[in-house]
Amino acid sequence: MSSIVRPLSSMVNEVCSIMEINNERRYKLQRGLQSIKREMEQVVGLMEDKNKECRGALQETRIQQLQEFVYNFEDFVETLRDPPPYSKPVLVAVNMDPRTEQLRSIEHFKETISSLGLYFLNQSGESSQSQDPDQGAMSDPDEDADEEQLQSIGGPKSEIVELLKTSPGEEQKLRVISIVGCRGVGKTALARAVRKKYSSSDEFDCVAWVVASGCNKKKALLDKILESVREDLARRAPDAENAPKEESEGASTTKPNLQDILSHKRCLVFVDDVQQALVWKDTVDACRKNGSRSRIVVTTSVRSVATACSSGSYVYRMQILSDADSESLFWRKVYGSETAYPPDALVTGSKSIFSKCGGLPRALTSVAKHLNMKGDTLESTHCIDVGQNLGKDYLLGTNNAENVFKEMRRALMHSYGSLPDYDHRSCMLYLGIFPKGHKIKSKSLVRRLVAEGLVVDEGCKCFEELIDRCIVEPVQICNNSVVAKRCQVHGVVLEYIVHKSVAKNVVTLIQGHDPVLKAASTQARVRRLSVQSSTKERFDELEDKAALRSLTMFETEPTDLKMCKMLRILDLEGCHGLDQEGFLEGLSELLLLKYLNLRSTRINKLPTKIKKLQRLETLDIRDTDVKILPLDVIMLPKLAYLFGKFQLPEVPTEGKDAHNLYEFLNKKSSLHTLAGFVTNKKDSPEHVVLIARNLKKIKVWCNDTPADDAGLFPDYTKVASSSAAASDRPSKRRRNWFGKTHVVPDDYACPRSRAQECQSRILDFIKLLKIRATPLDSVSIVSNGVCSDLLSSLEGGERTISSIKLRGILDCLPESNKLRELGRIKKLQLFSTGLTAKDLSALQVLLGLEYLKLVEHADRFCDSIFVVEKNGFQSLKSLCIDAPKVPEMQFKEGSMRSLTSLYLLCSNSQNPSGVIDGISHLAKLSEVILHSSMQRAWEAVANGHPNRPCVKRQPEPTANTQ
């Protein structure tokens, strides 16, 4: 919650420092600003204390009021940065001195924050009547247990049954199977279907069912499990002979504990809705694992809990219903009949229902039951009404259809209300900016949140928490199994988020020709606006633009933004019309901008006025026609993330301008990521690479087209030839960005071929990276030439780059002794090297390598065997093979001891027989990710592993995943 005032504190301190320079302004204004800042911090402290006791509707309202106060105060502080002409006595004489109005504003702010502070100071708790309905149901409601809601339940049910079986030769050990998925997807229904199968069979001595909701302590859950197990044992064996034995000692009688029962009996225990990994760990630790044939099935909506319960194996991930199953379930519930089929008018009118429910059984069932109440009067208009108002009227509870939507609403409310704190809830509501079906780029989203001050830095865990809780679904997983590059919000969850965020004035939406969705309060100002598939005229209709802090447009032509002086975030990705005269110059007047996304637009040049954006932190011009980056962009003091594909500008090498540039890059530049630039100009990026001390990530394209000069980074020290003729050439002295001077012959020329020139540029580039004052974390190189010596050039020194991504031809890998010197590389991604699987298996000597991705589309890659010897790839945790087919792979005993994830993203899958040998030797393997088109037989290969690794399927990556 401290994130509300965190950005403002540093701003007040900065403005007060500015005021100290101007004696006429500093005294009363400065005291007032510091006083308000201190009181805000006290209010936040009180709020955080009270938040531990109660989180009701009134509490949320006060938090919203504080946020609005901070926004207004922050905007006011921004107006104090530039000193007005106080020195002109004429302003005072005519009563136009702006200080008077500023002091009035200060007093007004003091009164407002004092009233908020007084409320929290006197607050002693809230009654249940004032409890926010969002927070009222803090435990997960019992899911709809109707097995019929899952039309295709046969497949999932059989998979759970298989997981319960004992494998041949397997030791007796307590096994935990996790069923994980978002709320409303049917986890409980599936678990009850499995329970029903075993309830009347003799395969287990008892079948118990426990709901974990509300059990926040180990003993509470243990007691519930033990009670349920004893009840079922007593039901099955009512006579004393078969009942659980009790131990007698003197006159006392001790009932058997849970550990004894699970060890001596074969029990099947279902624990529904586990939400905390720690509670589960305490519970399962109390049970003896070895020597038990019992099974425990856990349902949860938290991915980390599922992993903790089942150690990465024996995890079943619930999937939403297919289109056919969704329609079958929906109309069966509407008509109460298996055979009834709706008329065409109802089919057409219900399209938006299916779109928003998105295959979620509980949502479909809720809407169907509501329509079922219409009976014979059901018309297409009823379907259209529900589809249009599902979020606002039915999921937020403003409609009187309370009962049929109660369970769906409680599930969604719990997803929001159970989040740990205000920051997490704000992050969830922020997702209301994005339209349905939009694939959210995770890193871009976090950079936006940082720019808005909603999170501290890129290490923020809020977004990860939303993924973990199945509120946000990963679309594309990269690098390893926990990094989601792109994510998506499920349809019905997004409906809830949108209307919740609008109600709390987090987001205002303009969607097509629909009415503007904005907060009902007339005092709420528009702070964040999302314009989706609309027109610039609709944007112009919005009167309140002065307080706008964030503007995101999707498939909309932008218009004049001169009224939006308070903008911090401007995202125009994919929009047209930005190349019209004067538009980009106008953006340069938005002096508070921190995040500017112009990706996939038609712009071809950045104006020199962009130097006015002194607070800009992120600039994205990927997939545009900008060919040369102005030097003014490099000189932006706050710019940390720069994305595109451009040539860096010519830079001065001598004189005052060169000195100023050197001082800026060496001491003031914030540049962290440069991804990236094209190497076809001599000396162009050297200053960025060598002097920008905060630079950690870089991407470069090396083309084999002839450059105007001899090469990107000519090694001047080798220019002086040993021949006598060399000393007779005309020459001049040139200072480079190392601060050294070299003799450069005037007729210096490079007689190399295109491929040699390209390779030389890459190697010179690597040399420069290696001698930086501070090391880089990640380097990505794209080349259409031969990069034969690239890896060899990286060995040695303490500053070896930890992450390398290379796209280009390698004629061979370095010898083993040279490769071993690259032991500090942790991540290596190789694309289209032209090498065979056997060649690339030589990388197993890289002792520190944790992630390896090989993308090869040449047939010769699969014509050899990828053999991993004992102790090979000893630190590797994740291996990804992306090729036309899976090459033959052989894992020797003792190889890949740390490997947990194996990616086989091969679209033309063949029969796995004889392709992979020794997969059982991968002792820690916990997941296998397959391409969506691979045969089911590949899943059997994974299931045959002793760990029973989790099997996922991933489609081909989408475009623009840079």
JSON list of N, CA and C in Angstrom, two decimals, residues 932-959:
[
{"chain": "A", "resi": 932, "resn": "SER", "atom": "N", "xyz": [2.47, -28.72, -29.91]},
{"chain": "A", "resi": 932, "resn": "SER", "atom": "CA", "xyz": [1.06, -29.10, -29.91]},
{"chain": "A", "resi": 932, "resn": "SER", "atom": "C", "xyz": [0.73, -30.19, -30.92]},
{"chain": "A", "resi": 933, "resn": "SER", "atom": "N", "xyz": [1.53, -30.33, -31.98]},
{"chain": "A", "resi": 933, "resn": "SER", "atom": "CA", "xyz": [1.21, -31.29, -33.03]},
{"chain": "A", "resi": 933, "resn": "SER", "atom": "C", "xyz": [1.86, -32.66, -32.82]},
{"chain": "A", "resi": 934, "resn": "MET", "atom": "N", "xyz": [2.66, -32.82, -31.78]},
{"chain": "A", "resi": 934, "resn": "MET", "atom": "CA", "xyz": [3.38, -34.09, -31.58]},
{"chain": "A", "resi": 934, "resn": "MET", "atom": "C", "xyz": [2.42, -35.19, -31.17]},
{"chain": "A", "resi": 935, "resn": "GLN", "atom": "N", "xyz": [2.75, -36.42, -31.59]},
{"chain": "A", "resi": 935, "resn": "GLN", "atom": "CA", "xyz": [1.89, -37.58, -31.36]},
{"chain": "A", "resi": 935, "resn": "GLN", "atom": "C", "xyz": [1.72, -37.85, -29.86]},
{"chain": "A", "resi": 936, "resn": "ARG", "atom": "N", "xyz": [0.58, -38.45, -29.53]},
{"chain": "A", "resi": 936, "resn": "ARG", "atom": "CA", "xyz": [0.30, -38.78, -28.12]},
{"chain": "A", "resi": 936, "resn": "ARG", "atom": "C", "xyz": [1.32, -39.75, -27.56]},
{"chain": "A", "resi": 937, "resn": "ALA", "atom": "N", "xyz": [1.95, -40.51, -28.46]},
{"chain": "A", "resi": 937, "resn": "ALA", "atom": "CA", "xyz": [2.94, -41.49, -28.00]},
{"chain": "A", "resi": 937, "resn": "ALA", "atom": "C", "xyz": [4.11, -40.83, -27.27]},
{"chain": "A", "resi": 938, "resn": "TRP", "atom": "N", "xyz": [4.37, -39.54, -27.58]},
{"chain": "A", "resi": 938, "resn": "TRP", "atom": "CA", "xyz": [5.44, -38.84, -26.88]},
{"chain": "A", "resi": 938, "resn": "TRP", "atom": "C", "xyz": [5.10, -38.62, -25.42]},
{"chain": "A", "resi": 939, "resn": "GLU", "atom": "N", "xyz": [3.83, -38.47, -25.11]},
{"chain": "A", "resi": 939, "resn": "GLU", "atom": "CA", "xyz": [3.43, -38.33, -23.71]},
{"chain": "A", "resi": 939, "resn": "GLU", "atom": "C", "xyz": [3.71, -39.63, -22.95]},
{"chain": "A", "resi": 940, "resn": "ALA", "atom": "N", "xyz": [3.55, -40.76, -23.64]},
{"chain": "A", "resi": 940, "resn": "ALA", "atom": "CA", "xyz": [3.82, -42.05, -23.00]},
{"chain": "A", "resi": 940, "resn": "ALA", "atom": "C", "xyz": [5.30, -42.16, -22.63]},
{"chain": "A", "resi": 941, "resn": "VAL", "atom": "N", "xyz": [6.18, -41.59, -23.47]},
{"chain": "A", "resi": 941, "resn": "VAL", "atom": "CA", "xyz": [7.61, -41.61, -23.16]},
{"chain": "A", "resi": 941, "resn": "VAL", "atom": "C", "xyz": [7.86, -40.87, -21.85]},
{"chain": "A", "resi": 942, "resn": "ALA", "atom": "N", "xyz": [7.23, -39.71, -21.70]},
{"chain": "A", "resi": 942, "resn": "ALA", "atom": "CA", "xyz": [7.40, -38.94, -20.46]},
{"chain": "A", "resi": 942, "resn": "ALA", "atom": "C", "xyz": [6.77, -39.66, -19.28]},
{"chain": "A", "resi": 943, "resn": "ASN", "atom": "N", "xyz": [5.60, -40.25, -19.50]},
{"chain": "A", "resi": 943, "resn": "ASN", "atom": "CA", "xyz": [4.91, -40.93, -18.40]},
{"chain": "A", "resi": 943, "resn": "ASN", "atom": "C", "xyz": [5.66, -42.17, -17.93]},
{"chain": "A", "resi": 944, "resn": "GLY", "atom": "N", "xyz": [6.54, -42.70, -18.79]},
{"chain": "A", "resi": 944, "resn": "GLY", "atom": "CA", "xyz": [7.32, -43.86, -18.40]},
{"chain": "A", "resi": 944, "resn": "GLY", "atom": "C", "xyz": [8.49, -43.53, -17.50]},
{"chain": "A", "resi": 945, "resn": "HIS", "atom": "N", "xyz": [8.75, -42.24, -17.31]},
{"chain": "A", "resi": 945, "resn": "HIS", "atom": "CA", "xyz": [9.84, -41.83, -16.42]},
{"chain": "A", "resi": 945, "resn": "HIS", "atom": "C", "xyz": [9.45, -42.08, -14.97]},
{"chain": "A", "resi": 946, "resn": "PRO", "atom": "N", "xyz": [10.39, -42.50, -14.12]},
{"chain": "A", "resi": 946, "resn": "PRO", "atom": "CA", "xyz": [10.04, -42.78, -12.71]},
{"chain": "A", "resi": 946, "resn": "PRO", "atom": "C", "xyz": [9.42, -41.60, -11.99]},
{"chain": "A", "resi": 947, "resn": "ASN", "atom": "N", "xyz": [9.79, -40.36, -12.36]},
{"chain": "A", "resi": 947, "resn": "ASN", "atom": "CA", "xyz": [9.23, -39.17, -11.70]},
{"chain": "A", "resi": 947, "resn": "ASN", "atom": "C", "xyz": [7.83, -38.83, -12.17]},
{"chain": "A", "resi": 948, "resn": "ARG", "atom": "N", "xyz": [7.40, -39.48, -13.24]},
{"chain": "A", "resi": 948, "resn": "ARG", "atom": "CA", "xyz": [6.13, -39.14, -13.87]},
{"chain": "A", "resi": 948, "resn": "ARG", "atom": "C", "xyz": [6.05, -37.62, -14.09]},
{"chain": "A", "resi": 949, "resn": "PRO", "atom": "N", "xyz": [6.94, -37.06, -14.93]},
{"chain": "A", "resi": 949, "resn": "PRO", "atom": "CA", "xyz": [6.97, -35.61, -15.12]},
{"chain": "A", "resi": 949, "resn": "PRO", "atom": "C", "xyz": [5.67, -35.08, -15.71]},
{"chain": "A", "resi": 950, "resn": "CYS", "atom": "N", "xyz": [5.37, -33.85, -15.37]},
{"chain": "A", "resi": 950, "resn": "CYS", "atom": "CA", "xyz": [4.19, -33.18, -15.91]},
{"chain": "A", "resi": 950, "resn": "CYS", "atom": "C", "xyz": [4.41, -32.91, -17.40]},
{"chain": "A", "resi": 951, "resn": "VAL", "atom": "N", "xyz": [3.41, -33.20, -18.23]},
{"chain": "A", "resi": 951, "resn": "VAL", "atom": "CA", "xyz": [3.50, -33.02, -19.68]},
{"chain": "A", "resi": 951, "resn": "VAL", "atom": "C", "xyz": [2.62, -31.84, -20.08]},
{"chain": "A", "resi": 952, "resn": "LYS", "atom": "N", "xyz": [3.21, -30.87, -20.79]},
{"chain": "A", "resi": 952, "resn": "LYS", "atom": "CA", "xyz": [2.46, -29.72, -21.32]},
{"chain": "A", "resi": 952, "resn": "LYS", "atom": "C", "xyz": [2.65, -29.68, -22.82]},
{"chain": "A", "resi": 953, "resn": "ARG", "atom": "N", "xyz": [1.75, -28.98, -23.47]},
{"chain": "A", "resi": 953, "resn": "ARG", "atom": "CA", "xyz": [1.88, -28.77, -24.92]},
{"chain": "A", "resi": 953, "resn": "ARG", "atom": "C", "xyz": [1.91, -27.26, -25.18]},
{"chain": "A", "resi": 954, "resn": "GLN", "atom": "N", "xyz": [2.82, -26.88, -26.05]},
{"chain": "A", "resi": 954, "resn": "GLN", "atom": "CA", "xyz": [2.97, -25.46, -26.37]},
{"chain": "A", "resi": 954, "resn": "GLN", "atom": "C", "xyz": [2.90, -25.26, -27.87]},
{"chain": "A", "resi": 955, "resn": "PRO", "atom": "N", "xyz": [2.08, -24.33, -28.34]},
{"chain": "A", "resi": 955, "resn": "PRO", "atom": "CA", "xyz": [1.98, -24.08, -29.78]},
{"chain": "A", "resi": 955, "resn": "PRO", "atom": "C", "xyz": [3.22, -23.39, -30.30]},
{"chain": "A", "resi": 956, "resn": "GLU", "atom": "N", "xyz": [3.29, -23.25, -31.61]},
{"chain": "A", "resi": 956, "resn": "GLU", "atom": "CA", "xyz": [4.41, -22.54, -32.21]},
{"chain": "A", "resi": 956, "resn": "GLU", "atom": "C", "xyz": [4.40, -21.10, -31.73]},
{"chain": "A", "resi": 957, "resn": "PRO", "atom": "N", "xyz": [5.58, -20.52, -31.50]},
{"chain": "A", "resi": 957, "resn": "PRO", "atom": "CA", "xyz": [5.63, -19.13, -31.02]},
{"chain": "A", "resi": 957, "resn": "PRO", "atom": "C", "xyz": [5.06, -18.17, -32.04]},
{"chain": "A", "resi": 958, "resn": "THR", "atom": "N", "xyz": [4.42, -17.11, -31.53]},
{"chain": "A", "resi": 958, "resn": "THR", "atom": "CA", "xyz": [3.85, -16.09, -32.41]},
{"chain": "A", "resi": 958, "resn": "THR", "atom": "C", "xyz": [4.92, -15.12, -32.86]},
{"chain": "A", "resi": 959, "resn": "ALA", "atom": "N", "xyz": [4.55, -14.29, -33.83]},
{"chain": "A", "resi": 959, "resn": "ALA", "atom": "CA", "xyz": [5.50, -13.30, -34.33]},
{"chain": "A", "resi": 959, "resn": "ALA", "atom": "C", "xyz": [5.72, -12.20, -33.29]}
]
